[in-house]
Short mmCIF file of C-alpha atoms and ligand atoms in Angstrom, two decimals:
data_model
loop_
_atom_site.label_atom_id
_atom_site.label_comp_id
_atom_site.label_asym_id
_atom_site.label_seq_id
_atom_site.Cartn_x
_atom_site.Cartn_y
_atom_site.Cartn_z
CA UNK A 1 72.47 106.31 108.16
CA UNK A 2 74.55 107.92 105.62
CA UNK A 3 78.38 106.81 104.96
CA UNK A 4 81.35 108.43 102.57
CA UNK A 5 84.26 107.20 101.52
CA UNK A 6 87.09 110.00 101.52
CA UNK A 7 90.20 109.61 99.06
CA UNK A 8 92.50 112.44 98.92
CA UNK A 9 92.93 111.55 95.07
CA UNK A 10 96.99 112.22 95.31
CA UNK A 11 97.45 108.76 94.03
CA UNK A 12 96.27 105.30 93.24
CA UNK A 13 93.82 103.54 95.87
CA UNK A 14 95.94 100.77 97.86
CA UNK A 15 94.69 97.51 99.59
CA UNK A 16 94.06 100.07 102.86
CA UNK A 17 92.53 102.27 101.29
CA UNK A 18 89.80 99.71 100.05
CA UNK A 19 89.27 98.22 102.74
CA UNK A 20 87.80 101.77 104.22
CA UNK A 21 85.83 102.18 101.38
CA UNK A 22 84.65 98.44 101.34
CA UNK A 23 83.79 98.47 104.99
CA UNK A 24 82.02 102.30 104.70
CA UNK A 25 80.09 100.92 101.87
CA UNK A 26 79.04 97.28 102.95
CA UNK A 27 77.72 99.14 106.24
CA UNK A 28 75.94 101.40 104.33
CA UNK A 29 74.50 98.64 102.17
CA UNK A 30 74.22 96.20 105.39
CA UNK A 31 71.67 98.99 107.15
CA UNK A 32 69.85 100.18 104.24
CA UNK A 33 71.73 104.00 104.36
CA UNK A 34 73.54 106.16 102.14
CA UNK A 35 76.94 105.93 100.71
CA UNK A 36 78.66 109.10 99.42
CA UNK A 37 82.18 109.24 97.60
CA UNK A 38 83.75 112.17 98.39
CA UNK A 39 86.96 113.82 97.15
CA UNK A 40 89.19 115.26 99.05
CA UNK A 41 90.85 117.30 96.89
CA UNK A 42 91.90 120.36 98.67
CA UNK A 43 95.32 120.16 98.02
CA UNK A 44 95.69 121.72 95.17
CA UNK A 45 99.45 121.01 94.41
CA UNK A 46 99.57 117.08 94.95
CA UNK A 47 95.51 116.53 94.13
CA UNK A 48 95.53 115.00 90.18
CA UNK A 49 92.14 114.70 88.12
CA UNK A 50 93.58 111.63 86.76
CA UNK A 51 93.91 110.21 90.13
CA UNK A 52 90.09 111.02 91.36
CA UNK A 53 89.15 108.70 87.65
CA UNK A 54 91.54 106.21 88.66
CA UNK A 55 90.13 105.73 91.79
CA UNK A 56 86.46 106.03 90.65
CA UNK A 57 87.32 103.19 87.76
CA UNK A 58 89.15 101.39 90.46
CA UNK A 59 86.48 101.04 93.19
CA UNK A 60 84.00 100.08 90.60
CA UNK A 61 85.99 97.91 89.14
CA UNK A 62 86.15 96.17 93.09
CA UNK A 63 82.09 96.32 92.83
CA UNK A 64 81.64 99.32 94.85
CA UNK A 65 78.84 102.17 93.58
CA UNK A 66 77.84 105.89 95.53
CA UNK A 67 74.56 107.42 95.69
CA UNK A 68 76.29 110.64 95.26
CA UNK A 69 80.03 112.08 94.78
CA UNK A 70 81.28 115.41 95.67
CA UNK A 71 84.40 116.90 95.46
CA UNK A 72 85.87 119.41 98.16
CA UNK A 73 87.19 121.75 95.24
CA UNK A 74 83.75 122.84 94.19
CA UNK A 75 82.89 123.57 97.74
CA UNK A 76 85.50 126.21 98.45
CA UNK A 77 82.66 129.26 99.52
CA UNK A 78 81.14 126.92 102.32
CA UNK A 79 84.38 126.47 103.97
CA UNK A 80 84.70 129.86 103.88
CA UNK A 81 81.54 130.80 105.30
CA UNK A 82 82.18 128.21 108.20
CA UNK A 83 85.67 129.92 108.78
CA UNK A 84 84.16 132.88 109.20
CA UNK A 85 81.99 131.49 112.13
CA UNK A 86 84.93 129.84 113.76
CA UNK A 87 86.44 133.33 113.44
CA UNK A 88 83.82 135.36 114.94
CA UNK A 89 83.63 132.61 117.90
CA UNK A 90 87.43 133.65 118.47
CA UNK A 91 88.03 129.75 117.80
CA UNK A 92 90.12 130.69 114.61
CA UNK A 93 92.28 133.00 115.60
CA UNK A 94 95.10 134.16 112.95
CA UNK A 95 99.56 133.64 113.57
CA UNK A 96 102.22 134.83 111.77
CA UNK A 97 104.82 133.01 113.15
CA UNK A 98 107.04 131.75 110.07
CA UNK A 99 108.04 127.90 110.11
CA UNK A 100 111.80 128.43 111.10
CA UNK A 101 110.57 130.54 114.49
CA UNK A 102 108.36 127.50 115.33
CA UNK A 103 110.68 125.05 114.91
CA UNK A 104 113.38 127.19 117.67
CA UNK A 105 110.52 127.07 119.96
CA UNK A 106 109.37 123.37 119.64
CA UNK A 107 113.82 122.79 120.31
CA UNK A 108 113.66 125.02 123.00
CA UNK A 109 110.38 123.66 124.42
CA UNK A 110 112.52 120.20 124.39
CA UNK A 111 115.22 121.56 126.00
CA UNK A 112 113.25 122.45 128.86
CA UNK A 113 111.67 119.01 128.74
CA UNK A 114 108.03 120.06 128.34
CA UNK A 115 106.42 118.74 124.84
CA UNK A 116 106.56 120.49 121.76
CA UNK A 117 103.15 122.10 121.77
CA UNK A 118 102.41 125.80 120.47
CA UNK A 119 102.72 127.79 122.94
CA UNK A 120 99.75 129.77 121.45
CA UNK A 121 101.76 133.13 121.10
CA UNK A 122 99.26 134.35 118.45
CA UNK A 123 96.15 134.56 121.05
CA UNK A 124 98.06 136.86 123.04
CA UNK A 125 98.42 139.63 120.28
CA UNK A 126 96.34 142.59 120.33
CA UNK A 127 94.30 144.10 117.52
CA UNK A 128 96.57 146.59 117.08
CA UNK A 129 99.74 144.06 116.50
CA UNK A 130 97.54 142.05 114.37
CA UNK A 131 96.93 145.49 112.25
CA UNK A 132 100.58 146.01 111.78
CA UNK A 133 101.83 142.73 110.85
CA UNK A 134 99.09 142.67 108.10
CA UNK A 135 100.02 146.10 107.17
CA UNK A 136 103.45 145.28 106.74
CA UNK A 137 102.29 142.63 104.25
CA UNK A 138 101.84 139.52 106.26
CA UNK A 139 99.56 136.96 105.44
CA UNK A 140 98.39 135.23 108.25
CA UNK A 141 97.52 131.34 108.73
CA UNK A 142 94.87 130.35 110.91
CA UNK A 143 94.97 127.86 113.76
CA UNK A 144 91.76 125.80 115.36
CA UNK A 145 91.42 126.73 119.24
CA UNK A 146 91.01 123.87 120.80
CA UNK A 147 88.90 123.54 124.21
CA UNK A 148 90.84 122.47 127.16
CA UNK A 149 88.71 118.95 127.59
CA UNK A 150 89.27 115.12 126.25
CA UNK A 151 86.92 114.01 123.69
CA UNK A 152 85.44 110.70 123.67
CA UNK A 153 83.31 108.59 121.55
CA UNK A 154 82.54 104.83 121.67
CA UNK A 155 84.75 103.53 118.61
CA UNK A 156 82.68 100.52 116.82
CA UNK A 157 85.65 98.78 116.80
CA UNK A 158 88.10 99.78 119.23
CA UNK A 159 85.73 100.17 121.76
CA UNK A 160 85.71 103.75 124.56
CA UNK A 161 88.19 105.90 122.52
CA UNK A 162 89.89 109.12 124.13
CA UNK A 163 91.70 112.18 122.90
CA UNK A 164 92.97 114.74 125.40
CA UNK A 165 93.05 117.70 123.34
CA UNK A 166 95.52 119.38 125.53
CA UNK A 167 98.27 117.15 124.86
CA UNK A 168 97.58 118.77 120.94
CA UNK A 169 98.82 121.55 119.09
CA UNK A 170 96.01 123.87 117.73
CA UNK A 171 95.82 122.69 114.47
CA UNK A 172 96.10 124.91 111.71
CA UNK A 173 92.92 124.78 109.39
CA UNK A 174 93.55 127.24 107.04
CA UNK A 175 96.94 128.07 105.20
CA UNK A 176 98.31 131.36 104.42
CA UNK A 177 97.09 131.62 101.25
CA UNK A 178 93.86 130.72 101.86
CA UNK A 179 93.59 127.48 101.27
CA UNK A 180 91.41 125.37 103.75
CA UNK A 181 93.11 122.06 105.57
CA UNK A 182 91.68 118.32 105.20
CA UNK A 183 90.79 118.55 109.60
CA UNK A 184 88.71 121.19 108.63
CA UNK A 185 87.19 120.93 105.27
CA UNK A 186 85.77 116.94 106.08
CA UNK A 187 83.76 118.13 109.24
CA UNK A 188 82.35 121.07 107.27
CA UNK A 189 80.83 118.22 105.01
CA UNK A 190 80.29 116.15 107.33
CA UNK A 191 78.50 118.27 109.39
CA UNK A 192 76.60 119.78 106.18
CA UNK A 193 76.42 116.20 104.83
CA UNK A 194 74.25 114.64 107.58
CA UNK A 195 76.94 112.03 107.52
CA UNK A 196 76.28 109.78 110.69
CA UNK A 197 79.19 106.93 110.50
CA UNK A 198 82.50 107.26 109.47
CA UNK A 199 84.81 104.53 108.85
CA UNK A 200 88.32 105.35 108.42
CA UNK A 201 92.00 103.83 109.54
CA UNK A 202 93.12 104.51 113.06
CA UNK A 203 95.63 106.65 112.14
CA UNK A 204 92.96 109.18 112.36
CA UNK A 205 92.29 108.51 115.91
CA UNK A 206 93.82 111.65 117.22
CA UNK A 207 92.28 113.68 113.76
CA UNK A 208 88.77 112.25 115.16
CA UNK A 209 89.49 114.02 118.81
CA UNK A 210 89.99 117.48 117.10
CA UNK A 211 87.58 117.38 114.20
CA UNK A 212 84.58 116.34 116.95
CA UNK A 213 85.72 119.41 118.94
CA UNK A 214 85.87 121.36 115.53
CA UNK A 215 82.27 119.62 115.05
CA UNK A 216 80.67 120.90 117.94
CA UNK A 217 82.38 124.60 117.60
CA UNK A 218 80.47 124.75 114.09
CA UNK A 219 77.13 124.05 116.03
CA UNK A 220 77.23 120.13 115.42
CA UNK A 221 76.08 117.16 117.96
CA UNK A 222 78.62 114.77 118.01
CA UNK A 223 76.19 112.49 119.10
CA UNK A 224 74.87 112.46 116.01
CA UNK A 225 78.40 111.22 114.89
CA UNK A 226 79.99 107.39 115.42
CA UNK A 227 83.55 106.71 114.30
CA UNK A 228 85.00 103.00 113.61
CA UNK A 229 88.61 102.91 113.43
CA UNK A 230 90.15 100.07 111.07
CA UNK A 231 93.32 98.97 112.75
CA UNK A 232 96.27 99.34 110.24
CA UNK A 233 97.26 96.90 108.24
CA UNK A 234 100.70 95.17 108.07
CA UNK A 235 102.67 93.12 105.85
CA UNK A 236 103.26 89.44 105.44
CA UNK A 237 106.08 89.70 107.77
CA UNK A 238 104.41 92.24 110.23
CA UNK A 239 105.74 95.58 109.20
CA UNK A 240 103.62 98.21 108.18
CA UNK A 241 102.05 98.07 105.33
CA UNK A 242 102.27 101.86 104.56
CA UNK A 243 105.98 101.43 103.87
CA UNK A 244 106.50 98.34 102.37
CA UNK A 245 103.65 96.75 100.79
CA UNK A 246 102.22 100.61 100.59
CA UNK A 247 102.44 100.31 96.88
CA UNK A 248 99.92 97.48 96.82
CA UNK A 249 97.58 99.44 94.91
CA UNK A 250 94.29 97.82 93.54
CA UNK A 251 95.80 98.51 89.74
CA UNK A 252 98.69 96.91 90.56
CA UNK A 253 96.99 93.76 92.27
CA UNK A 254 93.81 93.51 88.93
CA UNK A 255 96.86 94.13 86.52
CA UNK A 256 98.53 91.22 88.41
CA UNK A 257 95.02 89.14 88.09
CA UNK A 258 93.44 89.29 91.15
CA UNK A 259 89.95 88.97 91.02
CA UNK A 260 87.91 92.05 92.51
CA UNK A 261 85.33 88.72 94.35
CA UNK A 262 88.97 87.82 95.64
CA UNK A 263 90.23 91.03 97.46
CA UNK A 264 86.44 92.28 98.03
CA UNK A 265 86.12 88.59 99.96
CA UNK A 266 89.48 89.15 101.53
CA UNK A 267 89.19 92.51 102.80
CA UNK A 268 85.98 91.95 104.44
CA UNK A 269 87.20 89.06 106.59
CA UNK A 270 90.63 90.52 107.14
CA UNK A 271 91.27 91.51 110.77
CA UNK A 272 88.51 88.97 111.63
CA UNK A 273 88.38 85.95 113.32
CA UNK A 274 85.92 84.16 110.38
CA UNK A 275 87.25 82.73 107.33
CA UNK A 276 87.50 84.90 104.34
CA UNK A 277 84.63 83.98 101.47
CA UNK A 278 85.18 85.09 97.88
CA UNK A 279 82.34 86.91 96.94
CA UNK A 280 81.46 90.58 95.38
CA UNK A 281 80.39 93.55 97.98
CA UNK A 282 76.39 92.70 97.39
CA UNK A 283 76.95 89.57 98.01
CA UNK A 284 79.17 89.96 101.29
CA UNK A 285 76.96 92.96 102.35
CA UNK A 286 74.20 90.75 104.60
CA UNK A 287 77.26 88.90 106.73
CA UNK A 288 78.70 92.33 107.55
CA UNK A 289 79.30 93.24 111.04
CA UNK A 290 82.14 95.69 111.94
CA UNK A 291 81.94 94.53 115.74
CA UNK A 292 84.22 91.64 114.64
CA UNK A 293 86.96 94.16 113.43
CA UNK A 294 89.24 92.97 115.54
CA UNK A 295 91.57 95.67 117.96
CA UNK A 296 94.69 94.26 116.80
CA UNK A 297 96.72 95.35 113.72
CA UNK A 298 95.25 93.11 110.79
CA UNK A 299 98.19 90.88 108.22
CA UNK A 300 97.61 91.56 104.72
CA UNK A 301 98.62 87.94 103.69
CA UNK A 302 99.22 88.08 99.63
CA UNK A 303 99.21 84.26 100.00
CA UNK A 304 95.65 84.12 101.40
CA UNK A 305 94.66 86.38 98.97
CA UNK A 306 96.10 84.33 95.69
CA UNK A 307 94.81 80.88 97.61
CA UNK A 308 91.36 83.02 97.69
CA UNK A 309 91.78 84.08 94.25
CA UNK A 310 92.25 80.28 92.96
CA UNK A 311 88.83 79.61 94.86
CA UNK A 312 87.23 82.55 92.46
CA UNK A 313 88.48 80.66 89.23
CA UNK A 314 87.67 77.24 90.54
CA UNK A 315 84.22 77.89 91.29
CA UNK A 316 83.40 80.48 88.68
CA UNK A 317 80.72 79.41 86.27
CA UNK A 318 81.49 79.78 82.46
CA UNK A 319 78.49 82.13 81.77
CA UNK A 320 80.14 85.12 84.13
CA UNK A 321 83.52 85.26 82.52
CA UNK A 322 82.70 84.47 79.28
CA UNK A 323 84.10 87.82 78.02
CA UNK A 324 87.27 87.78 79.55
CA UNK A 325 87.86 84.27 78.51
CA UNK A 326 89.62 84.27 74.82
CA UNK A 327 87.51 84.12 71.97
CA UNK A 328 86.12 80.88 70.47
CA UNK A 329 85.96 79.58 74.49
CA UNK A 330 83.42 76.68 75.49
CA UNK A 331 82.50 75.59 78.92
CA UNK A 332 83.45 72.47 78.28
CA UNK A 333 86.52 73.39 78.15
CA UNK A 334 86.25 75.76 80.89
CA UNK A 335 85.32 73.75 83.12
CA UNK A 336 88.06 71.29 81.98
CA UNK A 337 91.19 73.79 82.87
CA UNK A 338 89.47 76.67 85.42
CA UNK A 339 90.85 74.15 88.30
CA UNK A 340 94.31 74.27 87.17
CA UNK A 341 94.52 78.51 87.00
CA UNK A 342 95.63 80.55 89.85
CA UNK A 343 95.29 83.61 87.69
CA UNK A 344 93.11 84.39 84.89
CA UNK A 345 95.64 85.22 82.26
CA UNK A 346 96.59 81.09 82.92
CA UNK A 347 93.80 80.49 80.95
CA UNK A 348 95.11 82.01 77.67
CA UNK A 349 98.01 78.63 77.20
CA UNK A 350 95.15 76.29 77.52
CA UNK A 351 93.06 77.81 75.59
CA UNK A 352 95.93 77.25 72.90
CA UNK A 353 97.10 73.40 73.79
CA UNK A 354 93.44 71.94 74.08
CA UNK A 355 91.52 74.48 70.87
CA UNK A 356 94.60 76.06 68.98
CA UNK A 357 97.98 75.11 68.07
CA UNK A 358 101.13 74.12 69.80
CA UNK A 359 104.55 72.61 69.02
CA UNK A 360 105.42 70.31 71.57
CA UNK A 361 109.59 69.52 72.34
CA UNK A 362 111.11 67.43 70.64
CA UNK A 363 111.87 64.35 73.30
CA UNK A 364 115.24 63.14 73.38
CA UNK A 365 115.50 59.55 74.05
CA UNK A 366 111.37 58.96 74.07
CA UNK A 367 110.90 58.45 70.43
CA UNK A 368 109.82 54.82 70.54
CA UNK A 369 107.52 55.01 73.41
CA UNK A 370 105.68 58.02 71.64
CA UNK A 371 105.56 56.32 68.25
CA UNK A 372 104.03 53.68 69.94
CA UNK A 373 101.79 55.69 72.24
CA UNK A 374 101.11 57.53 68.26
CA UNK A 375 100.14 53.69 66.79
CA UNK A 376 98.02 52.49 69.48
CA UNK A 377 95.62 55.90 69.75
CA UNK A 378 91.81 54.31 69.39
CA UNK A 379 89.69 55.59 66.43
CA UNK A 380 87.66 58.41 67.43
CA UNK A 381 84.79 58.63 68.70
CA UNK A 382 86.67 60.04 72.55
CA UNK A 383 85.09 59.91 75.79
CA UNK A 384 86.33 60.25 79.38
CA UNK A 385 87.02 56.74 79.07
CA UNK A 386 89.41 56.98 76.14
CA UNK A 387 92.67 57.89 78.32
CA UNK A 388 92.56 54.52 80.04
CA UNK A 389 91.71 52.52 76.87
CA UNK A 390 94.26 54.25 75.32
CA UNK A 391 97.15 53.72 78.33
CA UNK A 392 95.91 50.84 79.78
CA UNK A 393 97.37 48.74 76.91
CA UNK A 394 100.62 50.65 76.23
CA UNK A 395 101.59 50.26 80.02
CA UNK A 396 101.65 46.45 79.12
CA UNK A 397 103.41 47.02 76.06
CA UNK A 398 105.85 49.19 76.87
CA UNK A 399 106.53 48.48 80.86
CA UNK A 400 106.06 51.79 82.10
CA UNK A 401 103.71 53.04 84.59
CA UNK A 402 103.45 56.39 86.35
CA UNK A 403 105.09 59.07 85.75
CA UNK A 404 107.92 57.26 83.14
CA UNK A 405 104.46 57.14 81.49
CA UNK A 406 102.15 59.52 81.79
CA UNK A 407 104.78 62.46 81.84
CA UNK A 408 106.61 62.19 78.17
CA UNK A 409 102.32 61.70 77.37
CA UNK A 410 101.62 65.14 79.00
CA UNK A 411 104.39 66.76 77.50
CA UNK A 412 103.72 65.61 73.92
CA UNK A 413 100.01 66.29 74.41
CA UNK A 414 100.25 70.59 76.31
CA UNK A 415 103.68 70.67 75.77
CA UNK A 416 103.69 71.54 80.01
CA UNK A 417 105.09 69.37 82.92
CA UNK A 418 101.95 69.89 84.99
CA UNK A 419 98.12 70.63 84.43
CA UNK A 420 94.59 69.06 84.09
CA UNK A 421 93.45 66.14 84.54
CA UNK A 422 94.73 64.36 81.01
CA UNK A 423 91.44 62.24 80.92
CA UNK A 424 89.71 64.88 80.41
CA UNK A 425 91.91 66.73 78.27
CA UNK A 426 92.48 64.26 75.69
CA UNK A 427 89.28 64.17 74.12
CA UNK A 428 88.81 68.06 74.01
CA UNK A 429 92.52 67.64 72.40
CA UNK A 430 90.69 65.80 69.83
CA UNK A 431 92.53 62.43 67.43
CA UNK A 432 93.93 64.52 64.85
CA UNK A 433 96.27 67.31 67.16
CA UNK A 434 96.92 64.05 69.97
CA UNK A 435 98.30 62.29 66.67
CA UNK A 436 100.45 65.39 65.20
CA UNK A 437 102.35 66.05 68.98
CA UNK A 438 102.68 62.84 69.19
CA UNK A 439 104.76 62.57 66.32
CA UNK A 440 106.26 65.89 66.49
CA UNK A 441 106.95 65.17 70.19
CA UNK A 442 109.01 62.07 69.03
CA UNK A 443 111.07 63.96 66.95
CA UNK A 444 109.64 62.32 63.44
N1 LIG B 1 91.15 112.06 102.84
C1 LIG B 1 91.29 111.41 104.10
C2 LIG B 1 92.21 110.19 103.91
O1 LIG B 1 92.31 109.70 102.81
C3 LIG B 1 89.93 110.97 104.59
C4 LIG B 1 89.88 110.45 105.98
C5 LIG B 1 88.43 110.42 106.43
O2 LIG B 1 87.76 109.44 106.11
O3 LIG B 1 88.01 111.36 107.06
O4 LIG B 1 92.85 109.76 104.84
#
């Protein structure tokens, strides 16, 4: 079994893009086979270095490796060579026809009602036409012949699939000046490749009709080929993804401090009926199965995704983010704020109220209860049990309870309206800092 991912690297990976890659490389993983990454870099105008490192750091960064990369540039002289076969099969055959006369034939196809197919003019010229319009300095394009049959596979996850090819334009595989097309150049490697699955978004259901015709033309099986379609993803309120949320990119989503166990967890599970499961790609690859992919267009659901990411922090062990957490971090205290983050960078403020240094407001109006709460703090040594000692007695004294208590408290204490558990905070918080906000807090 052998599996590539395919990024035209024209820009930065986005959430649909991943989720190919995830689900080529989890059923690589999941079947013991190979996993290629591939660059489809052909287009030479819009294809950026920058982008094909972006993408590499990216989908590492997601927990994703490749037993091998290629890029499409460096194989320029095989897509030649298999041009030249397509050629000498009369399956390439060469137009001239200049963009403005196909578009007043595609409006006068319309007119007539019939659909805007080419008409395949350019198979009708004779060798001697052919030798005059390139000695009069035309360059020619080349279009793909395609037979006069439907195509169909058995999709692993939309099922018996179907392409009549005569409802298709010949494609054109290789442009004017040269240059070869994406339709062509990915069957050349896979073909060359030995790739046997490919995983890809079903807006290349139509692409998969002509390229397995292409396939076969170059002296393929296409049994030897299976194709999974993802459906396409859509937005939180159904649109498509592409245009609104299209921008989602995975740069944008780690800068924003998604964890790659979040959005590897969520894409797995997304379009499936089972719950989604934060976890890394190795550790998701054994409960893969792409059968579940359901048919139906799949809601990426950012709120899923953050309630997934919370799950990552709450459960992640001290030991595995020690290095992003900031310096001087314990697991004690750790594993006294992780349940209160949504978002890594959450961690940073805590880190500062319960180890560091913080000024606390000044409370209008709450200066005697804190300068009592300040006189009735217990001598060190603090437990867990030292919150209640401590407010257990001051909620007589004073008459407050709840949160005319225990809010002015928290403020003094993190300076915040809302966090962990202040039992366990206190005695992390330590006598000496508890003592200073206190004070500070109460405007002394
Ligand atoms: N470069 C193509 C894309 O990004 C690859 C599609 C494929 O997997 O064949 O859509």
């Amino acid at each position: 079994m052998k599996l590539r991912f395919a990024p035209s690297p024209t820009g930065l990976l986005h959430v649909g893009n991943a989720r190919a890659a995830l689900a080529n490389w989890l059923h690589a993983r999941r079947h013991g086979g190979t996993f290629l990454l591939r660059l489809d870099d052909t287009d030479l105008e819009r294809s950026k270095p920058e982008f094909a490192v972006a993408i590499e750091e990216d989908l590492r960064w997601m927990g994703l490796d490749w037993d091998g990369r290629v890029a499409q540039s460096e194989r320029l002289d095989r897509y030649a060579t298999a041009a030249e076969k397509l050629k000498a099969s009369g399956r390439l055959y060469p137009c001239f026809e200049t963009e403005e006369e196909l578009a007043y034939k595609r409006e006068r196809r319309r007119r007539e009602g019939k659909p805007p197919l080419y008409d395949r003019e350019a198979l009708k010229m004779t060798p001697d036409q052919i030798e005059r319009a390139l000695a009069n300095g035309k360059q020619p394009y080349w279009r793909f012949k395609l037979a006069p049959r439907s195509v169909s596979w058995l999709d692993l996850v939309l099922g018996p699939r179907s392409v009549k090819l005569t409802a298709i334009s010949d494609p054109v595989l290789i442009r004017a000046d040269g240059s070869p097309l994406y339709t062509f150049t990915s069957v050349v490697d896979d073909l060359e490749m030995d790739v046997t699955h490919v995983i890809r978004g079903e807006d290349h259901v139509t692409n998969t009709g002509i390229q397995l015709d292409i396939y076969e033309a170059l002296g393929g099986n296409p049994k030897h080929l299976t194709f999974g379609h993802l459906p396409l993803l859509t937005d939180d309120d159904g649109g498509a993804l592409s245009k609104r949320l299209g921008s989602i990119s995975l740069r944008h989503l780690r800068k924003d401090g998604i964890e790659p166990a979040a959005l590897a967890g969520y894409l797995a599970a997304l379009g499936t009926s089972t719950d989604p499961v934060p976890g890394m790609p190795a550790a998701l690859a054994p409960r893969w199965d792409i059968s579940r992919v359901s048919h139906a267009t799949a809601r990426f659901d950012t709120r899923q995704l953050l309630a997934l990411n919370r799950r990552v922090l709450h459960e992640a062990p001290f030991a595995e983010l020690r290095d992003r957490l900031p310096e001087g971090a314990d697991e004690v205290w750790w594993l006294a704020v992780r349940g209160n983050l949504d978002l890594m960078r959450e961690a940073r403020p805590w880190f500062d109220i319960v180890r560091g240094t913080i000024v606390p407001p000044v409370q209008e109006g709450e200066g005697e209860l804190l300068t009592a709460a300040l006189a009735a703090l217990p001598p060190e040594p603090w437990d867990g049990s030292t919150w209640a000692a401590w407010t257990g007695p001051l909620k007589e004294a004073t008459g407050r309870k709840g949160k005319a208590l225990f809010l002015p408290l928290r403020l003094a204490l993190t300076g915040e309206d809302h966090g962990p558990d202040l039992a366990t905070l206190l005695p992390l918080i330590g006598r000496e800092k508890a003592a200073l906000r206190l004070r500070l807090s109460a405007g002394a």
